[in-house]
Each structure stands twice: as structure tokens, then as C-alpha cells.
Amino acid sequence: QYLTTHGIIFEFSDVAIQKIAQRSQTEKRSFRAIAAELFKDYEYGLKLAGKTHFLVTPEVFDDPRKYLDELIKKSYSNK
């Protein structure tokens, strides 16, 4: 499944979809609302990291802030 926002394509692994769907049921909110909350800072972070396509895995879902921080650090250390 894909979600496009701010020119960035988010692709979700099957397990990530299951985790977000489970949380969606628990919190009685839409998949899109959960994803928007989890990845609200990703628009800027992914642009800093030079990404236009991003695969959401269970690791990303479990700690989105930490994953983004590490991704940005890695992109700057490779420059």
C-alpha cells in the first residue's frame, strides 16, 4: 500500500500495515490519521536525507522518531 504526501511516496510493508491497522482499531481512528501522526516530521527529515520514496517497516512503526533521526545522521555522514 502506498501513501503519497508532500511529494514523498510512503510504501508500507505487510507487517507495518498490520500494526497500523491494529492501532487504528484500538484507537478508533483511520489508517491515514495514524500514519499522519506517526510520520508528521518525516516530510522534512526525508527531504534532508534526500529521499522521495520510503519503506515503512515494523522498526519504523515501533519508534518513528528514532528511525528518522538515525536516517538523517547516516545521510549526513555519507556526504
XYZ file of N, CA and C in Angstrom:
237
model
N 0.852 -1.180 0.000
C 0.000 0.000 0.000
C 0.889 1.232 0.000
N 0.440 2.266 -0.689
C 1.203 3.497 -0.811
C 0.410 4.668 -0.254
N 1.146 5.640 0.250
C 0.562 6.893 0.689
C 1.519 7.977 0.206
N 1.027 8.913 -0.568
C 1.875 9.977 -1.076
C 1.517 11.272 -0.378
N 2.530 11.927 0.168
C 2.310 13.204 0.823
C 3.530 14.086 0.620
N 3.306 15.321 0.269
C 4.369 16.308 0.078
C 5.442 15.815 -0.882
N 5.029 15.073 -1.910
C 5.973 14.593 -2.910
C 6.790 13.393 -2.480
N 6.474 12.808 -1.356
C 7.192 11.637 -0.864
C 6.238 10.446 -0.891
N 6.710 9.341 -1.447
C 5.902 8.130 -1.508
C 6.268 7.253 -0.313
N 5.291 6.957 0.501
C 5.453 6.048 1.628
C 4.896 4.694 1.201
N 5.721 3.677 1.254
C 5.284 2.315 0.971
C 5.299 1.562 2.298
N 4.292 0.755 2.543
C 4.156 0.067 3.821
C 4.354 -1.427 3.649
N 5.229 -2.011 4.471
C 5.379 -3.471 4.474
C 4.092 -4.079 5.017
N 3.895 -5.358 4.736
C 2.685 -6.039 5.210
C 2.574 -5.981 6.737
N 3.690 -6.190 7.420
C 3.671 -6.187 8.886
C 3.373 -4.775 9.412
N 3.942 -3.752 8.776
C 3.660 -2.372 9.194
C 2.182 -2.054 8.997
N 1.607 -2.524 7.892
C 0.176 -2.314 7.646
C -0.637 -2.960 8.764
N -0.267 -4.174 9.134
C -0.985 -4.878 10.203
C -0.893 -4.117 11.521
N 0.297 -3.609 11.833
C 0.480 -2.882 13.102
C -0.336 -1.586 13.117
N -0.323 -0.863 12.002
C -1.074 0.394 11.942
C -2.575 0.094 11.977
N -3.007 -0.949 11.277
C -4.428 -1.318 11.275
C -4.878 -1.720 12.684
N -4.038 -2.449 13.385
C -4.367 -2.855 14.751
C -4.508 -1.631 15.658
N -3.564 -0.714 15.525
C -3.629 0.516 16.323
C -4.855 1.340 15.938
N -5.159 1.343 14.646
C -6.331 2.061 14.152
C -7.612 1.536 14.793
N -7.722 0.226 14.897
C -8.904 -0.371 15.538
C -8.949 -0.036 17.022
N -7.814 -0.156 17.677
C -7.742 0.103 19.117
C -8.129 1.540 19.438
N -7.610 2.476 18.633
C -7.843 3.899 18.895
C -9.062 4.444 18.166
N -9.695 3.604 17.350
C -10.871 4.001 16.572
C -10.593 5.252 15.721
N -9.449 5.198 15.046
C -9.063 6.265 14.115
C -8.668 5.627 12.795
N -8.695 6.405 11.735
C -8.385 5.857 10.419
C -6.896 5.539 10.272
N -6.622 4.651 9.327
C -5.243 4.300 8.994
C -4.465 5.566 8.649
N -5.080 6.391 7.829
C -4.428 7.633 7.375
C -4.122 8.565 8.558
N -5.035 8.657 9.515
C -4.818 9.523 10.686
C -3.658 9.009 11.531
N -3.582 7.697 11.713
C -2.473 7.109 12.469
C -1.156 7.366 11.743
N -1.136 7.111 10.439
C 0.085 7.317 9.654
C 0.504 8.786 9.690
N -0.441 9.690 9.575
C -0.123 11.129 9.600
C 0.505 11.517 10.933
N -0.005 10.956 12.014
C 0.549 11.255 13.332
C 1.961 10.689 13.475
N 2.137 9.439 13.072
C 3.436 8.774 13.213
C 4.530 9.449 12.392
N 4.166 9.917 11.201
C 5.167 10.404 10.266
C 5.069 11.898 9.995
N 4.542 12.650 10.960
C 4.328 14.089 10.761
C 5.625 14.851 10.494
N 6.737 14.424 11.045
C 8.011 15.115 10.827
C 8.805 14.531 9.660
N 8.300 13.495 9.063
C 9.058 12.795 8.029
C 9.203 13.596 6.746
N 8.252 14.459 6.446
C 8.354 15.266 5.223
C 9.690 15.994 5.179
N 10.031 16.657 6.246
C 11.267 17.439 6.287
C 12.488 16.552 6.451
N 12.396 15.558 7.309
C 13.527 14.669 7.554
C 13.919 13.876 6.323
N 12.939 13.367 5.597
C 13.250 12.602 4.394
C 13.834 13.493 3.309
N 13.372 14.730 3.243
C 13.958 15.670 2.276
C 15.405 15.968 2.640
N 15.691 16.124 3.935
C 17.075 16.316 4.370
C 17.948 15.125 3.997
N 17.372 13.944 4.081
C 18.103 12.716 3.767
C 18.118 12.414 2.265
N 17.437 13.264 1.487
C 17.418 13.086 0.039
C 16.522 11.958 -0.439
N 15.504 11.619 0.310
C 14.603 10.506 -0.030
C 13.288 11.023 -0.610
N 12.822 10.361 -1.652
C 11.494 10.658 -2.203
C 10.594 9.432 -2.129
N 11.168 8.305 -1.747
C 10.436 7.051 -1.601
C 10.906 6.423 -0.299
N 9.960 5.970 0.524
C 10.329 5.465 1.841
C 9.502 4.244 2.187
N 10.184 3.179 2.603
C 9.510 1.952 3.009
C 9.313 1.959 4.513
N 8.059 1.885 4.931
C 7.727 1.829 6.360
C 7.739 0.361 6.777
N 8.642 0.042 7.692
C 8.796 -1.316 8.215
C 8.330 -1.336 9.667
N 8.257 -2.504 10.277
C 7.875 -2.550 11.693
C 8.817 -1.737 12.587
N 10.109 -1.721 12.250
C 11.076 -0.943 13.037
C 10.758 0.552 12.990
N 10.336 1.012 11.835
C 9.955 2.425 11.694
C 8.717 2.702 12.544
N 7.731 1.827 12.466
C 6.498 1.990 13.225
C 6.769 2.005 14.731
N 7.656 1.119 15.190
C 7.908 0.979 16.625
C 8.522 2.232 17.246
N 9.373 2.932 16.499
C 9.993 4.154 17.032
C 10.313 5.103 15.881
N 9.275 5.769 15.340
C 9.463 6.594 14.144
C 10.455 7.741 14.333
N 10.474 8.370 15.485
C 11.382 9.497 15.736
C 12.845 9.026 15.702
N 13.131 7.944 16.405
C 14.490 7.404 16.457
C 14.954 6.981 15.063
N 14.075 6.313 14.320
C 14.439 5.846 12.986
C 14.776 7.028 12.074
N 13.968 8.072 12.121
C 14.212 9.243 11.292
C 15.516 9.930 11.685
N 15.756 10.082 12.976
C 16.999 10.698 13.439
C 18.218 9.938 12.929
N 18.166 8.608 13.019
C 19.288 7.788 12.555
C 19.460 7.884 11.050
N 18.360 7.944 10.316
C 18.414 8.077 8.868
C 19.074 9.390 8.454
N 18.711 10.470 9.124
C 19.294 11.784 8.827
C 20.785 11.786 9.155
N 21.144 11.255 10.327
C 22.563 11.191 10.699
C 23.369 10.395 9.681
N 22.817 9.259 9.261
C 23.506 8.402 8.286
C 23.680 9.127 6.951
N 22.669 9.866 6.528
C 22.763 10.560 5.247
C 23.831 11.653 5.287
N 23.970 12.313 6.434
C 24.987 13.363 6.552
C 26.388 12.790 6.716
N 26.512 11.626 7.324
C 27.844 11.021 7.479
C 28.347 10.444 6.173
N 27.442 10.192 5.225
C 27.830 9.675 3.905
C 28.195 10.783 2.929
N 28.030 12.030 3.332
C 28.314 13.153 2.412
C 29.764 13.571 2.516
